[in-house]
mmCIF file with all atom_site columns, C-alpha atoms in Angstrom:
data_model
loop_
_atom_site.group_PDB
_atom_site.id
_atom_site.type_symbol
_atom_site.label_atom_id
_atom_site.label_alt_id
_atom_site.label_comp_id
_atom_site.label_asym_id
_atom_site.label_entity_id
_atom_site.label_seq_id
_atom_site.pdbx_PDB_ins_code
_atom_site.Cartn_x
_atom_site.Cartn_y
_atom_site.Cartn_z
_atom_site.occupancy
_atom_site.B_iso_or_equiv
_atom_site.pdbx_formal_charge
_atom_site.auth_seq_id
_atom_site.auth_comp_id
_atom_site.auth_asym_id
_atom_site.auth_atom_id
_atom_site.pdbx_PDB_model_num
ATOM 1   C CA . MET A 1 1   ? 98.914  -66.322 50.775 1.00 0.00 ? 1   MET A CA 1
ATOM 2   C CA . SER A 1 2   ? 99.680  -62.814 49.535 1.00 0.00 ? 2   SER A CA 1
ATOM 3   C CA . LEU A 1 3   ? 102.719 -60.951 50.763 1.00 0.00 ? 3   LEU A CA 1
ATOM 4   C CA . ASN A 1 4   ? 102.306 -57.644 52.543 1.00 0.00 ? 4   ASN A CA 1
ATOM 5   C CA . PRO A 1 5   ? 104.598 -55.227 50.687 1.00 0.00 ? 5   PRO A CA 1
ATOM 6   C CA . ARG A 1 6   ? 104.561 -52.729 53.542 1.00 0.00 ? 6   ARG A CA 1
ATOM 7   C CA . LEU A 1 7   ? 105.635 -55.365 56.037 1.00 0.00 ? 7   LEU A CA 1
ATOM 8   C CA . ILE A 1 8   ? 108.428 -56.480 53.699 1.00 0.00 ? 8   ILE A CA 1
ATOM 9   C CA . PHE A 1 9   ? 109.533 -52.869 53.307 1.00 0.00 ? 9   PHE A CA 1
ATOM 10  C CA . ARG A 1 10  ? 109.527 -52.254 57.039 1.00 0.00 ? 10  ARG A CA 1
ATOM 11  C CA . TRP A 1 11  ? 111.316 -55.518 57.854 1.00 0.00 ? 11  TRP A CA 1
ATOM 12  C CA . THR A 1 12  ? 113.967 -54.649 55.281 1.00 0.00 ? 12  THR A CA 1
ATOM 13  C CA . ALA A 1 13  ? 114.395 -51.126 56.660 1.00 0.00 ? 13  ALA A CA 1
ATOM 14  C CA . PHE A 1 14  ? 114.451 -52.425 60.244 1.00 0.00 ? 14  PHE A CA 1
ATOM 15  C CA . LEU A 1 15  ? 117.057 -55.108 59.545 1.00 0.00 ? 15  LEU A CA 1
ATOM 16  C CA . LEU A 1 16  ? 119.268 -52.678 57.629 1.00 0.00 ? 16  LEU A CA 1
ATOM 17  C CA . ALA A 1 17  ? 119.112 -50.152 60.462 1.00 0.00 ? 17  ALA A CA 1
ATOM 18  C CA . GLY A 1 18  ? 119.742 -52.863 63.052 1.00 0.00 ? 18  GLY A CA 1
ATOM 19  C CA . GLY A 1 19  ? 122.691 -54.258 61.126 1.00 0.00 ? 19  GLY A CA 1
ATOM 20  C CA . TYR A 1 20  ? 124.343 -50.863 60.807 1.00 0.00 ? 20  TYR A CA 1
ATOM 21  C CA . CYS A 1 21  ? 123.673 -50.114 64.485 1.00 0.00 ? 21  CYS A CA 1
ATOM 22  C CA . ILE A 1 22  ? 125.544 -53.301 65.423 1.00 0.00 ? 22  ILE A CA 1
ATOM 23  C CA . ARG A 1 23  ? 128.343 -52.450 63.003 1.00 0.00 ? 23  ARG A CA 1
ATOM 24  C CA . MET A 1 24  ? 128.609 -48.995 64.513 1.00 0.00 ? 24  MET A CA 1
ATOM 25  C CA . LEU A 1 25  ? 128.840 -50.381 68.050 1.00 0.00 ? 25  LEU A CA 1
ATOM 26  C CA . VAL A 1 26  ? 131.573 -52.839 67.069 1.00 0.00 ? 26  VAL A CA 1
ATOM 27  C CA . PHE A 1 27  ? 133.585 -50.893 64.501 1.00 0.00 ? 27  PHE A CA 1
ATOM 28  C CA . GLY A 1 28  ? 132.523 -47.292 65.165 1.00 0.00 ? 28  GLY A CA 1
ATOM 29  C CA . GLY A 1 29  ? 135.772 -46.313 66.863 1.00 0.00 ? 29  GLY A CA 1
ATOM 30  C CA . TRP A 1 30  ? 136.051 -45.907 70.620 1.00 0.00 ? 30  TRP A CA 1
ATOM 31  C CA . ASP A 1 31  ? 139.437 -44.165 70.725 1.00 0.00 ? 31  ASP A CA 1
ATOM 32  C CA . GLN A 1 32  ? 137.737 -40.956 71.954 1.00 0.00 ? 32  GLN A CA 1
ATOM 33  C CA . PHE A 1 33  ? 135.152 -40.587 74.717 1.00 0.00 ? 33  PHE A CA 1
ATOM 34  C CA . GLY A 1 34  ? 131.662 -41.178 73.358 1.00 0.00 ? 34  GLY A CA 1
ATOM 35  C CA . GLY A 1 35  ? 132.848 -43.376 70.503 1.00 0.00 ? 35  GLY A CA 1
ATOM 36  C CA . PRO A 1 36  ? 130.522 -43.244 67.485 1.00 0.00 ? 36  PRO A CA 1
ATOM 37  C CA . PHE A 1 37  ? 127.895 -41.416 69.543 1.00 0.00 ? 37  PHE A CA 1
ATOM 38  C CA . ARG A 1 38  ? 129.948 -38.260 69.105 1.00 0.00 ? 38  ARG A CA 1
ATOM 39  C CA . PHE A 1 39  ? 128.242 -37.823 65.732 1.00 0.00 ? 39  PHE A CA 1
ATOM 40  C CA . LEU A 1 40  ? 124.679 -36.726 64.977 1.00 0.00 ? 40  LEU A CA 1
ATOM 41  C CA . THR A 1 41  ? 124.654 -39.223 62.100 1.00 0.00 ? 41  THR A CA 1
ATOM 42  C CA . VAL A 1 42  ? 124.812 -42.086 64.599 1.00 0.00 ? 42  VAL A CA 1
ATOM 43  C CA . TRP A 1 43  ? 122.065 -40.566 66.723 1.00 0.00 ? 43  TRP A CA 1
ATOM 44  C CA . ALA A 1 44  ? 119.908 -40.435 63.588 1.00 0.00 ? 44  ALA A CA 1
ATOM 45  C CA . LEU A 1 45  ? 120.762 -44.069 62.811 1.00 0.00 ? 45  LEU A CA 1
ATOM 46  C CA . PHE A 1 46  ? 119.667 -45.333 66.233 1.00 0.00 ? 46  PHE A CA 1
ATOM 47  C CA . CYS A 1 47  ? 116.533 -43.180 66.117 1.00 0.00 ? 47  CYS A CA 1
ATOM 48  C CA . SER A 1 48  ? 115.706 -44.808 62.771 1.00 0.00 ? 48  SER A CA 1
ATOM 49  C CA . PHE A 1 49  ? 116.217 -48.260 64.228 1.00 0.00 ? 49  PHE A CA 1
ATOM 50  C CA . PHE A 1 50  ? 113.785 -47.532 67.059 1.00 0.00 ? 50  PHE A CA 1
ATOM 51  C CA . ALA A 1 51  ? 111.309 -45.795 64.741 1.00 0.00 ? 51  ALA A CA 1
ATOM 52  C CA . PHE A 1 52  ? 111.228 -48.733 62.338 1.00 0.00 ? 52  PHE A CA 1
ATOM 53  C CA . SER A 1 53  ? 110.775 -51.143 65.242 1.00 0.00 ? 53  SER A CA 1
ATOM 54  C CA . ARG A 1 54  ? 107.678 -49.183 66.365 1.00 0.00 ? 54  ARG A CA 1
ATOM 55  C CA . MET A 1 55  ? 106.241 -48.890 62.858 1.00 0.00 ? 55  MET A CA 1
ATOM 56  C CA . MET A 1 56  ? 106.738 -52.604 62.306 1.00 0.00 ? 56  MET A CA 1
ATOM 57  C CA . ALA A 1 57  ? 105.008 -53.345 65.618 1.00 0.00 ? 57  ALA A CA 1
ATOM 58  C CA . ILE A 1 58  ? 102.005 -51.353 64.402 1.00 0.00 ? 58  ILE A CA 1
ATOM 59  C CA . GLU A 1 59  ? 102.076 -53.170 61.048 1.00 0.00 ? 59  GLU A CA 1
ATOM 60  C CA . GLU A 1 60  ? 102.038 -56.540 62.794 1.00 0.00 ? 60  GLU A CA 1
ATOM 61  C CA . GLY A 1 61  ? 99.312  -55.524 65.240 1.00 0.00 ? 61  GLY A CA 1
ATOM 62  C CA . ARG A 1 62  ? 101.565 -55.766 68.300 1.00 0.00 ? 62  ARG A CA 1
ATOM 63  C CA . SER A 1 63  ? 101.112 -52.120 69.287 1.00 0.00 ? 63  SER A CA 1
ATOM 64  C CA . THR A 1 64  ? 98.709  -49.245 68.739 1.00 0.00 ? 64  THR A CA 1
ATOM 65  C CA . ARG A 1 65  ? 101.006 -46.457 69.938 1.00 0.00 ? 65  ARG A CA 1
ATOM 66  C CA . ARG A 1 66  ? 102.001 -44.434 66.883 1.00 0.00 ? 66  ARG A CA 1
ATOM 67  C CA . TRP A 1 67  ? 105.000 -42.412 68.104 1.00 0.00 ? 67  TRP A CA 1
ATOM 68  C CA . ASP A 1 68  ? 104.123 -39.708 65.565 1.00 0.00 ? 68  ASP A CA 1
ATOM 69  C CA . GLY A 1 69  ? 106.261 -36.982 67.128 1.00 0.00 ? 69  GLY A CA 1
ATOM 70  C CA . PHE A 1 70  ? 109.302 -39.207 67.431 1.00 0.00 ? 70  PHE A CA 1
ATOM 71  C CA . ILE A 1 71  ? 108.983 -40.468 63.867 1.00 0.00 ? 71  ILE A CA 1
ATOM 72  C CA . CYS A 1 72  ? 108.578 -36.909 62.522 1.00 0.00 ? 72  CYS A CA 1
ATOM 73  C CA . MET A 1 73  ? 111.716 -35.893 64.394 1.00 0.00 ? 73  MET A CA 1
ATOM 74  C CA . THR A 1 74  ? 113.642 -38.909 63.120 1.00 0.00 ? 74  THR A CA 1
ATOM 75  C CA . ALA A 1 75  ? 112.818 -38.125 59.495 1.00 0.00 ? 75  ALA A CA 1
ATOM 76  C CA . VAL A 1 76  ? 113.846 -34.494 59.992 1.00 0.00 ? 76  VAL A CA 1
ATOM 77  C CA . ILE A 1 77  ? 117.102 -35.346 61.799 1.00 0.00 ? 77  ILE A CA 1
ATOM 78  C CA . ASN A 1 78  ? 118.032 -37.802 59.058 1.00 0.00 ? 78  ASN A CA 1
ATOM 79  C CA . THR A 1 79  ? 117.356 -35.169 56.412 1.00 0.00 ? 79  THR A CA 1
ATOM 80  C CA . MET A 1 80  ? 119.448 -32.626 58.302 1.00 0.00 ? 80  MET A CA 1
ATOM 81  C CA . VAL A 1 81  ? 122.317 -35.129 58.486 1.00 0.00 ? 81  VAL A CA 1
ATOM 82  C CA . VAL A 1 82  ? 122.233 -35.706 54.730 1.00 0.00 ? 82  VAL A CA 1
ATOM 83  C CA . MET A 1 83  ? 121.986 -32.017 53.826 1.00 0.00 ? 83  MET A CA 1
ATOM 84  C CA . LEU A 1 84  ? 124.622 -30.775 56.254 1.00 0.00 ? 84  LEU A CA 1
ATOM 85  C CA . TYR A 1 85  ? 127.079 -33.612 55.738 1.00 0.00 ? 85  TYR A CA 1
ATOM 86  C CA . TRP A 1 86  ? 127.230 -33.431 51.967 1.00 0.00 ? 86  TRP A CA 1
ATOM 87  C CA . ARG A 1 87  ? 127.189 -29.626 51.894 1.00 0.00 ? 87  ARG A CA 1
ATOM 88  C CA . LEU A 1 88  ? 130.142 -29.474 54.274 1.00 0.00 ? 88  LEU A CA 1
ATOM 89  C CA . TYR A 1 89  ? 131.930 -32.372 52.602 1.00 0.00 ? 89  TYR A CA 1
ATOM 90  C CA . PHE A 1 90  ? 131.804 -30.863 49.112 1.00 0.00 ? 90  PHE A CA 1
ATOM 91  C CA . ALA A 1 91  ? 132.899 -27.492 50.488 1.00 0.00 ? 91  ALA A CA 1
ATOM 92  C CA . ASP A 1 92  ? 135.791 -28.958 52.485 1.00 0.00 ? 92  ASP A CA 1
ATOM 93  C CA . PRO A 1 93  ? 136.095 -32.730 53.093 1.00 0.00 ? 93  PRO A CA 1
ATOM 94  C CA . ALA A 1 94  ? 138.325 -32.167 56.117 1.00 0.00 ? 94  ALA A CA 1
ATOM 95  C CA . SER A 1 95  ? 135.537 -30.205 57.830 1.00 0.00 ? 95  SER A CA 1
ATOM 96  C CA . VAL A 1 96  ? 133.533 -33.364 58.563 1.00 0.00 ? 96  VAL A CA 1
ATOM 97  C CA . THR A 1 97  ? 136.037 -36.219 58.200 1.00 0.00 ? 97  THR A CA 1
ATOM 98  C CA . PRO A 1 98  ? 139.270 -36.790 60.120 1.00 0.00 ? 98  PRO A CA 1
ATOM 99  C CA . ASP A 1 99  ? 141.449 -37.123 57.012 1.00 0.00 ? 99  ASP A CA 1
ATOM 100 C CA . GLY A 1 100 ? 139.244 -35.748 54.263 1.00 0.00 ? 100 GLY A CA 1
ATOM 101 C CA . GLU A 1 101 ? 138.418 -39.251 53.036 1.00 0.00 ? 101 GLU A CA 1
ATOM 102 C CA . LEU A 1 102 ? 135.038 -40.964 52.979 1.00 0.00 ? 102 LEU A CA 1
ATOM 103 C CA . ALA A 1 103 ? 134.543 -44.198 54.893 1.00 0.00 ? 103 ALA A CA 1
ATOM 104 C CA . ALA A 1 104 ? 133.497 -47.480 53.223 1.00 0.00 ? 104 ALA A CA 1
ATOM 105 C CA . TRP A 1 105 ? 131.192 -46.753 50.276 1.00 0.00 ? 105 TRP A CA 1
ATOM 106 C CA . HIS A 1 106 ? 128.334 -48.923 51.561 1.00 0.00 ? 106 HIS A CA 1
ATOM 107 C CA . LEU A 1 107 ? 128.461 -47.185 54.950 1.00 0.00 ? 107 LEU A CA 1
ATOM 108 C CA . GLU A 1 108 ? 128.361 -43.706 53.415 1.00 0.00 ? 108 GLU A CA 1
ATOM 109 C CA . LEU A 1 109 ? 125.613 -44.767 51.004 1.00 0.00 ? 109 LEU A CA 1
ATOM 110 C CA . TYR A 1 110 ? 123.458 -46.022 53.847 1.00 0.00 ? 110 TYR A CA 1
ATOM 111 C CA . LEU A 1 111 ? 124.132 -43.391 56.530 1.00 0.00 ? 111 LEU A CA 1
ATOM 112 C CA . HIS A 1 112 ? 123.967 -40.392 54.225 1.00 0.00 ? 112 HIS A CA 1
ATOM 113 C CA . GLY A 1 113 ? 121.568 -41.629 51.564 1.00 0.00 ? 113 GLY A CA 1
ATOM 114 C CA . LEU A 1 114 ? 119.551 -44.841 51.617 1.00 0.00 ? 114 LEU A CA 1
ATOM 115 C CA . GLY A 1 115 ? 118.825 -45.038 55.350 1.00 0.00 ? 115 GLY A CA 1
ATOM 116 C CA . PRO A 1 116 ? 117.438 -41.502 55.638 1.00 0.00 ? 116 PRO A CA 1
ATOM 117 C CA . ALA A 1 117 ? 115.473 -41.977 52.374 1.00 0.00 ? 117 ALA A CA 1
ATOM 118 C CA . LEU A 1 118 ? 113.762 -45.093 53.760 1.00 0.00 ? 118 LEU A CA 1
ATOM 119 C CA . GLN A 1 119 ? 112.836 -43.263 56.960 1.00 0.00 ? 119 GLN A CA 1
ATOM 120 C CA . VAL A 1 120 ? 111.436 -40.233 55.158 1.00 0.00 ? 120 VAL A CA 1
ATOM 121 C CA . PHE A 1 121 ? 109.493 -42.385 52.687 1.00 0.00 ? 121 PHE A CA 1
ATOM 122 C CA . ASP A 1 122 ? 107.792 -44.354 55.452 1.00 0.00 ? 122 ASP A CA 1
ATOM 123 C CA . SER A 1 123 ? 106.978 -41.248 57.474 1.00 0.00 ? 123 SER A CA 1
ATOM 124 C CA . LEU A 1 124 ? 105.359 -39.544 54.482 1.00 0.00 ? 124 LEU A CA 1
ATOM 125 C CA . PHE A 1 125 ? 103.681 -42.298 52.489 1.00 0.00 ? 125 PHE A CA 1
ATOM 126 C CA . ILE A 1 126 ? 103.006 -45.123 54.956 1.00 0.00 ? 126 ILE A CA 1
ATOM 127 C CA . HIS A 1 127 ? 102.963 -43.950 58.557 1.00 0.00 ? 127 HIS A CA 1
ATOM 128 C CA . ARG A 1 128 ? 101.712 -40.442 57.700 1.00 0.00 ? 128 ARG A CA 1
ATOM 129 C CA . CYS A 1 129 ? 102.771 -38.838 60.957 1.00 0.00 ? 129 CYS A CA 1
ATOM 130 C CA . TYR A 1 130 ? 102.695 -35.099 60.197 1.00 0.00 ? 130 TYR A CA 1
ATOM 131 C CA . ARG A 1 131 ? 99.202  -34.289 61.442 1.00 0.00 ? 131 ARG A CA 1
ATOM 132 C CA . ARG A 1 132 ? 100.222 -32.846 64.843 1.00 0.00 ? 132 ARG A CA 1
ATOM 133 C CA . LEU A 1 133 ? 103.409 -30.850 64.509 1.00 0.00 ? 133 LEU A CA 1
ATOM 134 C CA . GLY A 1 134 ? 103.639 -29.889 68.173 1.00 0.00 ? 134 GLY A CA 1
ATOM 135 C CA . ALA A 1 135 ? 104.950 -33.296 69.204 1.00 0.00 ? 135 ALA A CA 1
ATOM 136 C CA . GLY A 1 136 ? 107.409 -33.412 66.310 1.00 0.00 ? 136 GLY A CA 1
ATOM 137 C CA . PHE A 1 137 ? 108.695 -29.941 67.164 1.00 0.00 ? 137 PHE A CA 1
ATOM 138 C CA . ALA A 1 138 ? 109.078 -30.886 70.839 1.00 0.00 ? 138 ALA A CA 1
ATOM 139 C CA . TRP A 1 139 ? 111.049 -34.026 69.961 1.00 0.00 ? 139 TRP A CA 1
ATOM 140 C CA . LEU A 1 140 ? 113.210 -32.033 67.545 1.00 0.00 ? 140 LEU A CA 1
ATOM 141 C CA . CYS A 1 141 ? 114.002 -29.419 70.211 1.00 0.00 ? 141 CYS A CA 1
ATOM 142 C CA . GLY A 1 142 ? 114.749 -32.125 72.753 1.00 0.00 ? 142 GLY A CA 1
ATOM 143 C CA . VAL A 1 143 ? 117.039 -34.293 70.636 1.00 0.00 ? 143 VAL A CA 1
ATOM 144 C CA . VAL A 1 144 ? 118.948 -31.422 69.024 1.00 0.00 ? 144 VAL A CA 1
ATOM 145 C CA . GLY A 1 145 ? 119.265 -29.662 72.378 1.00 0.00 ? 145 GLY A CA 1
ATOM 146 C CA . VAL A 1 146 ? 120.556 -32.759 74.167 1.00 0.00 ? 146 VAL A CA 1
ATOM 147 C CA . TYR A 1 147 ? 123.015 -33.472 71.352 1.00 0.00 ? 147 TYR A CA 1
ATOM 148 C CA . LEU A 1 148 ? 124.430 -29.932 71.463 1.00 0.00 ? 148 LEU A CA 1
ATOM 149 C CA . LEU A 1 149 ? 124.790 -30.062 75.258 1.00 0.00 ? 149 LEU A CA 1
ATOM 150 C CA . TRP A 1 150 ? 126.464 -33.463 74.901 1.00 0.00 ? 150 TRP A CA 1
ATOM 151 C CA . ALA A 1 151 ? 128.932 -32.030 72.393 1.00 0.00 ? 151 ALA A CA 1
ATOM 152 C CA . GLU A 1 152 ? 129.720 -28.812 74.255 1.00 0.00 ? 152 GLU A CA 1
ATOM 153 C CA . LEU A 1 153 ? 129.641 -29.953 77.892 1.00 0.00 ? 153 LEU A CA 1
ATOM 154 C CA . VAL A 1 154 ? 130.863 -33.547 77.636 1.00 0.00 ? 154 VAL A CA 1
ATOM 155 C CA . LEU A 1 155 ? 132.732 -34.249 74.405 1.00 0.00 ? 155 LEU A CA 1
ATOM 156 C CA . GLN A 1 156 ? 134.610 -30.980 74.164 1.00 0.00 ? 156 GLN A CA 1
ATOM 157 C CA . PRO A 1 157 ? 136.234 -31.106 77.642 1.00 0.00 ? 157 PRO A CA 1
ATOM 158 C CA . LEU A 1 158 ? 136.882 -34.871 77.620 1.00 0.00 ? 158 LEU A CA 1
ATOM 159 C CA . ASN A 1 159 ? 138.345 -35.336 74.132 1.00 0.00 ? 159 ASN A CA 1
ATOM 160 C CA . THR A 1 160 ? 141.533 -34.005 72.604 1.00 0.00 ? 160 THR A CA 1
ATOM 161 C CA . SER A 1 161 ? 140.771 -34.798 68.989 1.00 0.00 ? 161 SER A CA 1
ATOM 162 C CA . PRO A 1 162 ? 139.919 -33.331 66.577 1.00 0.00 ? 162 PRO A CA 1
ATOM 163 C CA . ALA A 1 163 ? 141.809 -30.172 67.503 1.00 0.00 ? 163 ALA A CA 1
ATOM 164 C CA . GLY A 1 164 ? 141.330 -26.727 65.998 1.00 0.00 ? 164 GLY A CA 1
ATOM 165 C CA . ARG A 1 165 ? 142.526 -23.160 66.359 1.00 0.00 ? 165 ARG A CA 1
ATOM 166 C CA . VAL A 1 166 ? 140.094 -22.396 69.199 1.00 0.00 ? 166 VAL A CA 1
ATOM 167 C CA . THR A 1 167 ? 139.267 -25.629 70.986 1.00 0.00 ? 167 THR A CA 1
ATOM 168 C CA . SER A 1 168 ? 139.336 -29.409 70.642 1.00 0.00 ? 168 SER A CA 1
ATOM 169 C CA . GLY A 1 169 ? 137.081 -32.388 71.168 1.00 0.00 ? 169 GLY A CA 1
ATOM 170 C CA . LEU A 1 170 ? 134.012 -31.237 69.275 1.00 0.00 ? 170 LEU A CA 1
ATOM 171 C CA . PRO A 1 171 ? 133.087 -34.073 66.918 1.00 0.00 ? 171 PRO A CA 1
ATOM 172 C CA . TYR A 1 172 ? 133.173 -32.158 63.633 1.00 0.00 ? 172 TYR A CA 1
ATOM 173 C CA . PRO A 1 173 ? 136.615 -30.642 62.937 1.00 0.00 ? 173 PRO A CA 1
ATOM 174 C CA . PHE A 1 174 ? 135.403 -27.263 61.628 1.00 0.00 ? 174 PHE A CA 1
ATOM 175 C CA . LEU A 1 175 ? 133.587 -26.517 64.896 1.00 0.00 ? 175 LEU A CA 1
ATOM 176 C CA . ASN A 1 176 ? 136.890 -26.475 66.748 1.00 0.00 ? 176 ASN A CA 1
ATOM 177 C CA . ASN A 1 177 ? 137.976 -23.466 64.667 1.00 0.00 ? 177 ASN A CA 1
ATOM 178 C CA . LEU A 1 178 ? 135.040 -21.369 65.880 1.00 0.00 ? 178 LEU A CA 1
ATOM 179 C CA . GLU A 1 179 ? 134.541 -19.324 69.024 1.00 0.00 ? 179 GLU A CA 1
ATOM 180 C CA . LEU A 1 180 ? 131.556 -20.234 71.193 1.00 0.00 ? 180 LEU A CA 1
ATOM 181 C CA . SER A 1 181 ? 129.533 -17.280 69.891 1.00 0.00 ? 181 SER A CA 1
ATOM 182 C CA . GLU A 1 182 ? 130.196 -18.409 66.321 1.00 0.00 ? 182 GLU A CA 1
ATOM 183 C CA . ARG A 1 183 ? 129.262 -21.984 67.150 1.00 0.00 ? 183 ARG A CA 1
ATOM 184 C CA . LEU A 1 184 ? 125.979 -20.827 68.672 1.00 0.00 ? 184 LEU A CA 1
ATOM 185 C CA . ILE A 1 185 ? 125.138 -19.052 65.420 1.00 0.00 ? 185 ILE A CA 1
ATOM 186 C CA . VAL A 1 186 ? 125.928 -22.243 63.481 1.00 0.00 ? 186 VAL A CA 1
ATOM 187 C CA . TYR A 1 187 ? 123.789 -24.321 65.856 1.00 0.00 ? 187 TYR A CA 1
ATOM 188 C CA . ALA A 1 188 ? 120.888 -21.875 65.543 1.00 0.00 ? 188 ALA A CA 1
ATOM 189 C CA . SER A 1 189 ? 121.084 -21.983 61.756 1.00 0.00 ? 189 SER A CA 1
ATOM 190 C CA . TYR A 1 190 ? 121.078 -25.777 61.750 1.00 0.00 ? 190 TYR A CA 1
ATOM 191 C CA . PHE A 1 191 ? 118.120 -25.935 64.111 1.00 0.00 ? 191 PHE A CA 1
ATOM 192 C CA . THR A 1 192 ? 116.249 -23.427 61.950 1.00 0.00 ? 192 THR A CA 1
ATOM 193 C CA . SER A 1 193 ? 116.897 -25.622 58.925 1.00 0.00 ? 193 SER A CA 1
ATOM 194 C CA . GLY A 1 194 ? 115.397 -28.546 60.860 1.00 0.00 ? 194 GLY A CA 1
ATOM 195 C CA . VAL A 1 195 ? 112.225 -26.571 61.573 1.00 0.00 ? 195 VAL A CA 1
ATOM 196 C CA . VAL A 1 196 ? 111.985 -25.626 57.894 1.00 0.00 ? 196 VAL A CA 1
ATOM 197 C CA . VAL A 1 197 ? 112.325 -29.291 56.900 1.00 0.00 ? 197 VAL A CA 1
ATOM 198 C CA . LEU A 1 198 ? 109.615 -30.259 59.401 1.00 0.00 ? 198 LEU A CA 1
ATOM 199 C CA . LEU A 1 199 ? 107.234 -27.682 57.917 1.00 0.00 ? 199 LEU A CA 1
ATOM 200 C CA . LEU A 1 200 ? 108.153 -28.750 54.383 1.00 0.00 ? 200 LEU A CA 1
ATOM 201 C CA . TYR A 1 201 ? 107.396 -32.395 55.159 1.00 0.00 ? 201 TYR A CA 1
ATOM 202 C CA . ALA A 1 202 ? 104.129 -31.370 56.807 1.00 0.00 ? 202 ALA A CA 1
ATOM 203 C CA . GLY A 1 203 ? 103.148 -29.608 53.579 1.00 0.00 ? 203 GLY A CA 1
ATOM 204 C CA . ILE A 1 204 ? 104.114 -32.610 51.453 1.00 0.00 ? 204 ILE A CA 1
ATOM 205 C CA . ALA A 1 205 ? 102.205 -34.920 53.813 1.00 0.00 ? 205 ALA A CA 1
ATOM 206 C CA . TRP A 1 206 ? 99.110  -32.724 53.506 1.00 0.00 ? 206 TRP A CA 1
ATOM 207 C CA . ALA A 1 207 ? 99.309  -32.927 49.713 1.00 0.00 ? 207 ALA A CA 1
ATOM 208 C CA . ILE A 1 208 ? 99.748  -36.708 49.868 1.00 0.00 ? 208 ILE A CA 1
ATOM 209 C CA . ARG A 1 209 ? 96.685  -37.090 52.112 1.00 0.00 ? 209 ARG A CA 1
ATOM 210 C CA . ARG A 1 210 ? 94.618  -35.079 49.670 1.00 0.00 ? 210 ARG A CA 1
ATOM 211 C CA . ARG A 1 211 ? 95.850  -36.959 46.618 1.00 0.00 ? 211 ARG A CA 1
ATOM 212 C CA . PHE A 1 212 ? 95.935  -40.504 48.007 1.00 0.00 ? 212 PHE A CA 1
ATOM 213 C CA . PRO A 1 213 ? 93.441  -42.026 50.461 1.00 0.00 ? 213 PRO A CA 1
ATOM 214 C CA . ALA A 1 214 ? 94.858  -43.418 53.695 1.00 0.00 ? 214 ALA A CA 1
ATOM 215 C CA . PRO A 1 215 ? 95.540  -47.167 53.668 1.00 0.00 ? 215 PRO A CA 1
ATOM 216 C CA . ALA A 1 216 ? 92.992  -49.396 55.320 1.00 0.00 ? 216 ALA A CA 1
ATOM 217 C CA . THR A 1 217 ? 95.461  -50.833 57.838 1.00 0.00 ? 217 THR A CA 1
ATOM 218 C CA . PRO A 1 218 ? 97.925  -48.968 60.096 1.00 0.00 ? 218 PRO A CA 1
#
């Protein structure tokens, strides 16, 4: 009996995402309101867990619903997390971490490296979900919009840490040093970068479809 390499890949990715989701729920830190869900990284992690569960269901023939828009969004959000986190960290570690220090190496490697890479790889080469960008764009607008409202309307008034020169409670320390108008500009730039990534992945996916025929099974 031959092994299905795609199923092995997806089971591995699913179990890794599930394991880190459980770790985040137990050890993610609940000293502030919202706990680990204050951070976009954790939203991306749980989106990946759900996305891999749906892709594995398709692989095993338990579902025919593709969730293309959601999976596109998840790949883009994960890429945004990696790009923004490491750019901010190398510019000023204290801008994205409470004490300027990275967490456990395996956690950082997964959340800001391996996990997003697995999600992007599946979305491009296996699931091939970038044919209808409207759904992906709608999911991206929805998730980013809800996260920003969550941060500004819930986290900021209910939390006292981290604190900055202007406000307190926003999950990433540098945001608390910015006025609302400045934060809106930052949010708009980040969302624009997400749209650019979505279009970039759509272009790569188009090239992949032309170069490699689609697999026979889902």
